Amino acid sequence: MTDKYVLVVGGAGYIGSHTTLHLNEMGYRTIVFDNLVSGHESAVILGDFVKGDLHVISDIEAVFAQYDIACVLHFAAYSYVGESMAHPRKYYQNNVAGTLNLLDVMLRHNVLDIVFSSTCATYGAPVQLPITESHPQLPINPYGASKLMVERILQDYGHAYGLRSVVLRYFNAAGADPQCRIGEQHDPETHLIPLVLEAAARGTPINVFGTDYDTSDGTCIRDYIHVNDLAAGHELAIKYLSATGQSAVFNLGNEHGFSVKEVIQIAEAVTGTSIDARYCARRAGDPAVLIAAADLAKSELGWRPAHCSLSEIIETAWEWASSRPTSPIQ
Ligand code: UDP
């Protein structure tokens, strides 16, 4: 480890803030750069914070002028599948154009190591399960397409300019810091687990998007991975870059799928409540099943997810939700 800083772009968001906390606990020095459009400054509880926007080059330049940066972690992106179908411009502008600005400044300052938050949404509808990193990438929504574009840019910048990148394709991030210091707080919230827990707390129904998928119970299957396991994956990616100087791509997932109905059942057990499901039409842009093969991250990075049971993952999310001042859970 050096005295240099890790720049965490988008570090006030859900996965970025858990990663920043983890890195500080492991002895890294971090600066979070975030425009706070969807992030929360209060989620950056250790390390430095700079408010700035990837669309304002002088904001990015200022942080690179002030700090000696070894490596960049790039989380800043819009990430709602449904919204991306309705507002693709927003996704390409932010996720792709913003990244190009960041890369320009990195190259100008000769900072060549980046860990990029990509997604299983780059694979589209799987033709083979579980999904390995070599699975075809044919995204079916603009969110996934915008992330795939950045993956391609990183690859091309690697060949042309010597940029070194580790691309982490996350499956479905879930859960919260087990000490309840930070957790998932999107506004609006669109993700299944926090919405199911809110339904449990309020006694309101949860919308289930689609019951006619080609799955065992007709609802979509996802691979839920604890946010702290993603955080640990980033630390290993930083080490991988400094040890090998090589670019690489890794899936991060639990290698186990749960249907929407199963998630609701497990949430009922965790919360001790009965949750009403309201069956709705499919949400545009959703593939039926996404389950990771994560052998590569295990063998190359030495990554070992620590929170493998979905009920444990949901428990951490429930504890976080219950600890919030505005919580309806008493
Ligand atoms: N989902 C649902 N009801 C909701 C939110 C999500 O049925 O209120 C479904 C969604 O269609 C998908 C799964 O839950 O099949 C996970 O969705 P989420 O938005 O949490 O993550 P994504 O897979 O889109 O990244």
XYZ file of C-alpha atoms and ligand atoms in Angstrom:
355
model
C 0.000 0.000 0.000
C 1.283 3.506 -0.812
C 0.665 6.880 0.815
C -1.175 7.854 -2.316
C -4.931 8.199 -2.448
C -7.648 6.088 -3.964
C -10.111 8.394 -5.717
C -13.644 7.037 -5.333
C -15.823 8.627 -7.990
C -19.450 8.229 -6.982
C -18.352 7.225 -3.484
C -21.379 8.799 -1.781
C -23.691 6.266 -3.434
C -24.715 2.852 -2.176
C -21.885 0.575 -3.323
C -19.305 3.385 -3.406
C -19.898 4.392 0.210
C -19.608 0.813 1.500
C -16.400 0.396 -0.502
C -14.987 3.678 0.822
C -15.703 2.613 4.385
C -14.100 -0.782 3.785
C -10.973 0.738 2.218
C -10.501 3.145 5.125
C -10.863 0.277 7.571
C -8.159 -1.572 5.638
C -5.813 1.428 5.909
C -6.283 3.091 2.505
C -6.533 6.865 2.105
C -9.565 7.835 0.066
C -11.185 10.879 -1.498
C -14.779 10.600 -2.556
C -15.745 12.728 -5.577
C -19.516 12.895 -5.977
C -22.067 15.384 -7.318
C -24.610 14.296 -4.665
C -27.374 14.023 -7.257
C -28.171 10.559 -5.936
C -25.448 10.097 -3.304
C -25.437 11.300 0.295
C -22.544 13.159 1.880
C -23.572 11.619 5.209
C -22.702 8.189 3.745
C -19.033 9.194 3.490
C -18.081 8.597 7.080
C -14.317 8.139 6.649
C -11.784 9.771 4.322
C -12.009 13.039 2.375
C -14.976 14.280 0.396
C -15.040 16.634 -2.607
C -18.283 17.709 -4.241
C -17.841 17.734 -8.000
C -19.396 16.707 -11.266
C -17.979 14.593 -14.086
C -19.553 16.978 -16.585
C -17.397 19.839 -15.261
C -13.807 19.194 -16.308
C -12.459 21.842 -13.913
C -14.057 19.937 -10.984
C -12.187 16.776 -11.961
C -8.955 18.674 -12.650
C -9.118 20.302 -9.213
C -9.174 16.975 -7.377
C -6.299 15.568 -9.432
C -4.296 18.772 -8.798
C -4.895 18.605 -5.048
C -4.260 14.899 -4.359
C -1.599 12.372 -5.302
C -3.819 9.650 -6.756
C -2.699 6.046 -7.284
C -5.915 4.573 -8.558
C -9.503 5.492 -9.421
C -12.621 3.516 -8.512
C -15.465 4.624 -10.768
C -18.971 4.061 -9.387
C -20.663 7.230 -10.660
C -23.601 6.238 -12.843
C -27.333 6.131 -13.112
C -28.385 2.540 -12.575
C -32.133 2.062 -12.898
C -33.020 -0.413 -15.637
C -36.627 0.807 -15.934
C -35.689 4.501 -16.047
C -33.022 3.821 -18.668
C -35.698 2.441 -21.013
C -37.693 5.689 -20.739
C -34.726 8.119 -20.605
C -31.806 6.610 -22.503
C -30.252 10.030 -23.161
C -29.792 10.546 -19.443
C -27.924 7.232 -19.244
C -25.615 7.709 -22.219
C -24.870 11.348 -21.249
C -24.020 10.539 -17.680
C -22.597 7.048 -17.774
C -20.617 7.331 -21.008
C -19.858 11.035 -21.564
C -19.056 11.580 -17.866
C -16.629 8.653 -17.947
C -14.858 10.054 -21.024
C -14.204 13.268 -19.091
C -12.825 11.343 -16.139
C -10.523 9.299 -18.394
C -9.241 12.466 -20.117
C -8.162 13.907 -16.792
C -6.665 10.608 -15.613
C -4.543 10.371 -18.756
C -3.436 14.012 -18.426
C -2.225 13.296 -14.896
C -0.732 9.932 -15.813
C -3.063 8.038 -13.453
C -3.506 4.792 -15.351
C -5.258 2.399 -12.932
C -9.048 2.239 -12.775
C -11.567 -0.174 -11.274
C -14.875 0.172 -13.081
C -18.339 -0.725 -11.765
C -19.965 -2.712 -14.519
C -22.969 -4.951 -14.350
C -24.561 -8.254 -15.267
C -26.980 -6.092 -17.298
C -24.269 -5.999 -20.001
C -25.029 -9.679 -20.763
C -28.668 -9.197 -21.770
C -30.839 -12.313 -21.861
C -28.548 -15.229 -20.954
C -28.004 -17.995 -23.489
C -26.122 -20.045 -20.900
C -26.271 -20.277 -17.099
C -24.457 -19.576 -14.894
C -23.052 -16.561 -16.728
C -19.284 -16.534 -17.173
C -17.284 -13.463 -18.179
C -17.030 -14.792 -21.747
C -20.816 -14.976 -22.158
C -22.003 -12.843 -25.135
C -22.750 -9.242 -24.153
C -25.981 -8.163 -25.816
C -27.657 -5.787 -23.334
C -31.420 -5.393 -23.590
C -31.652 -2.023 -21.828
C -29.799 1.314 -22.171
C -28.352 1.019 -18.656
C -26.535 -2.191 -19.624
C -25.604 -0.737 -23.009
C -24.067 2.364 -21.410
C -21.922 0.187 -19.118
C -20.862 -2.049 -22.006
C -19.785 1.033 -23.974
C -17.511 2.053 -21.122
C -16.070 -1.457 -20.923
C -15.162 -1.183 -24.602
C -13.686 2.298 -24.122
C -11.501 1.003 -21.264
C -10.284 -1.860 -23.439
C -9.423 0.475 -26.333
C -7.746 3.013 -24.012
C -5.732 0.130 -22.587
C -4.359 -0.773 -25.990
C -3.794 2.789 -27.146
C -2.835 4.699 -23.979
C -1.688 2.071 -21.482
C -4.740 2.427 -19.218
C -5.077 -0.563 -16.852
C -8.587 -1.486 -15.835
C -10.328 -4.041 -13.700
C -13.965 -4.270 -14.741
C -16.207 -5.708 -12.015
C -19.548 -6.946 -13.297
C -21.784 -6.909 -10.263
C -24.877 -9.017 -9.985
C -27.614 -7.634 -7.666
C -26.075 -5.630 -4.821
C -28.051 -5.909 -1.585
C -27.767 -5.580 2.186
C -26.105 -2.975 4.369
C -23.187 -2.404 6.696
C -23.802 -4.932 9.526
C -23.006 -2.148 12.020
C -25.818 -0.045 10.438
C -23.569 2.966 9.848
C -24.611 3.118 6.186
C -27.031 1.275 3.928
C -29.107 1.506 0.772
C -30.916 4.837 0.400
C -32.048 5.505 -3.151
C -34.597 8.155 -3.940
C -36.803 7.013 -5.513
C -36.160 3.438 -4.401
C -36.773 0.961 -7.211
C -34.827 -2.065 -5.990
C -36.615 -5.188 -4.889
C -35.181 -5.884 -1.428
C -35.571 -2.389 0.098
C -39.070 -2.161 -1.391
C -40.057 -5.566 0.003
C -38.809 -4.495 3.434
C -40.695 -1.225 3.187
C -43.829 -3.196 2.298
C -43.225 -5.410 5.355
C -42.796 -2.378 7.595
C -45.815 -0.458 6.301
C -48.115 -3.387 5.699
C -48.502 -2.312 2.057
C -48.264 -4.617 -0.982
C -45.141 -5.148 -3.068
C -45.495 -5.051 -6.843
C -44.158 -8.185 -8.523
C -43.164 -7.332 -12.075
C -44.062 -10.316 -14.244
C -45.316 -13.777 -13.319
C -45.061 -15.340 -16.777
C -41.289 -15.684 -17.122
C -39.824 -19.033 -18.065
C -38.702 -19.756 -14.492
C -39.900 -22.261 -11.879
C -42.482 -19.887 -10.355
C -42.826 -17.436 -13.267
C -40.995 -14.542 -11.558
C -37.540 -13.186 -12.388
C -34.477 -14.789 -10.853
C -31.514 -12.722 -9.663
C -28.226 -13.392 -7.896
C -28.073 -11.171 -4.783
C -24.634 -10.278 -3.453
C -23.900 -8.440 -0.206
C -22.632 -4.907 -0.739
C -19.688 -5.534 1.622
C -18.612 -8.492 -0.503
C -18.574 -6.116 -3.466
C -16.531 -3.685 -1.369
C -13.974 -6.407 -0.597
C -13.848 -7.212 -4.335
C -12.731 -3.637 -5.009
C -9.875 -3.838 -2.553
C -8.724 -7.057 -4.244
C -9.043 -5.379 -7.659
C -6.783 -2.524 -6.520
C -4.217 -5.069 -5.313
C -4.521 -7.010 -8.555
C -3.796 -3.899 -10.619
C -0.750 -2.948 -8.593
C 0.584 -6.520 -8.474
C 0.053 -7.496 -12.116
C -0.301 -4.249 -14.069
C -2.815 -6.189 -16.159
C -6.374 -5.405 -17.155
C -9.077 -7.948 -16.345
C -12.817 -8.529 -16.064
C -14.532 -10.330 -13.172
C -18.101 -11.237 -12.279
C -19.027 -10.642 -8.634
C -22.050 -12.674 -7.591
C -23.088 -15.417 -5.151
C -23.620 -17.992 -7.927
C -27.113 -18.707 -6.653
C -30.418 -17.361 -8.000
C -33.599 -16.416 -6.124
C -36.940 -15.621 -7.704
C -38.887 -12.503 -6.729
C -41.369 -14.761 -4.902
C -38.537 -16.450 -2.993
C -37.110 -13.069 -1.990
C -40.526 -12.139 -0.587
C -40.761 -15.427 1.349
C -37.305 -14.986 2.876
C -38.132 -11.369 3.757
C -41.295 -12.603 5.486
C -39.198 -14.970 7.603
C -36.606 -12.287 8.423
C -39.174 -9.647 9.354
C -41.733 -11.977 10.931
C -44.513 -10.360 8.873
C -46.692 -11.470 6.050
C -46.122 -9.465 2.862
C -48.826 -8.990 0.244
C -47.767 -9.426 -3.364
C -49.522 -7.485 -6.113
C -48.921 -9.241 -9.416
C -48.206 -6.781 -12.238
C -47.046 -6.778 -15.829
C -43.390 -7.320 -16.651
C -41.059 -4.334 -16.264
C -39.515 -3.463 -19.635
C -35.825 -4.306 -19.932
C -35.746 -7.168 -17.383
C -34.100 -10.466 -18.389
C -35.727 -13.567 -16.832
C -32.662 -14.988 -15.070
C -29.237 -13.643 -14.095
C -26.913 -15.927 -12.122
C -23.160 -15.454 -11.925
C -20.284 -17.813 -12.362
C -17.688 -16.159 -10.125
C -14.867 -18.736 -10.307
C -12.541 -16.246 -11.990
C -12.787 -13.678 -9.180
C -12.171 -16.492 -6.711
C -9.136 -17.938 -8.478
C -7.533 -14.696 -9.742
C -8.422 -12.230 -6.986
C -8.804 -14.663 -4.080
C -12.307 -13.232 -3.565
C -14.509 -15.102 -1.076
C -17.979 -13.688 -0.423
C -18.555 -13.636 3.339
C -22.352 -13.151 3.399
C -23.630 -15.928 1.172
C -27.049 -16.591 2.635
C -29.852 -14.441 1.264
C -31.547 -14.380 4.639
C -28.371 -12.937 6.201
C -28.158 -10.352 3.411
C -31.802 -9.356 3.917
C -31.284 -9.267 7.692
C -28.557 -6.600 7.339
C -30.865 -4.565 5.087
C -33.720 -4.938 7.590
C -31.544 -3.865 10.517
C -30.401 -0.818 8.568
C -33.965 0.074 7.540
C -35.158 -0.371 11.128
C -32.382 1.859 12.470
C -33.317 4.879 10.350
C -34.996 7.826 12.083
C -37.803 7.892 9.502
C -38.384 4.148 9.732
C -41.989 3.012 10.095
C -40.553 -0.113 11.767
C -40.769 0.282 15.552
N -38.848 -6.181 -8.992
C -40.176 -6.376 -8.660
N -40.819 -5.385 -7.956
C -40.205 -4.226 -7.596
C -38.842 -4.051 -7.932
C -38.184 -5.054 -8.629
O -40.779 -7.391 -8.975
O -40.857 -3.362 -6.983
C -38.141 -7.240 -9.718
C -37.508 -6.755 -11.024
O -38.424 -6.838 -12.072
C -36.329 -7.728 -11.155
C -35.941 -8.046 -9.710
O -37.073 -7.671 -8.913
O -36.766 -8.919 -11.744
C -34.747 -7.258 -9.248
O -34.955 -5.893 -9.581
P -34.085 -4.720 -8.996
O -34.694 -3.441 -9.494
O -33.933 -4.894 -7.527
O -32.643 -4.953 -9.631
P -32.176 -5.059 -11.173
O -32.185 -6.543 -11.468
O -33.092 -4.276 -12.017
O -30.792 -4.506 -11.145
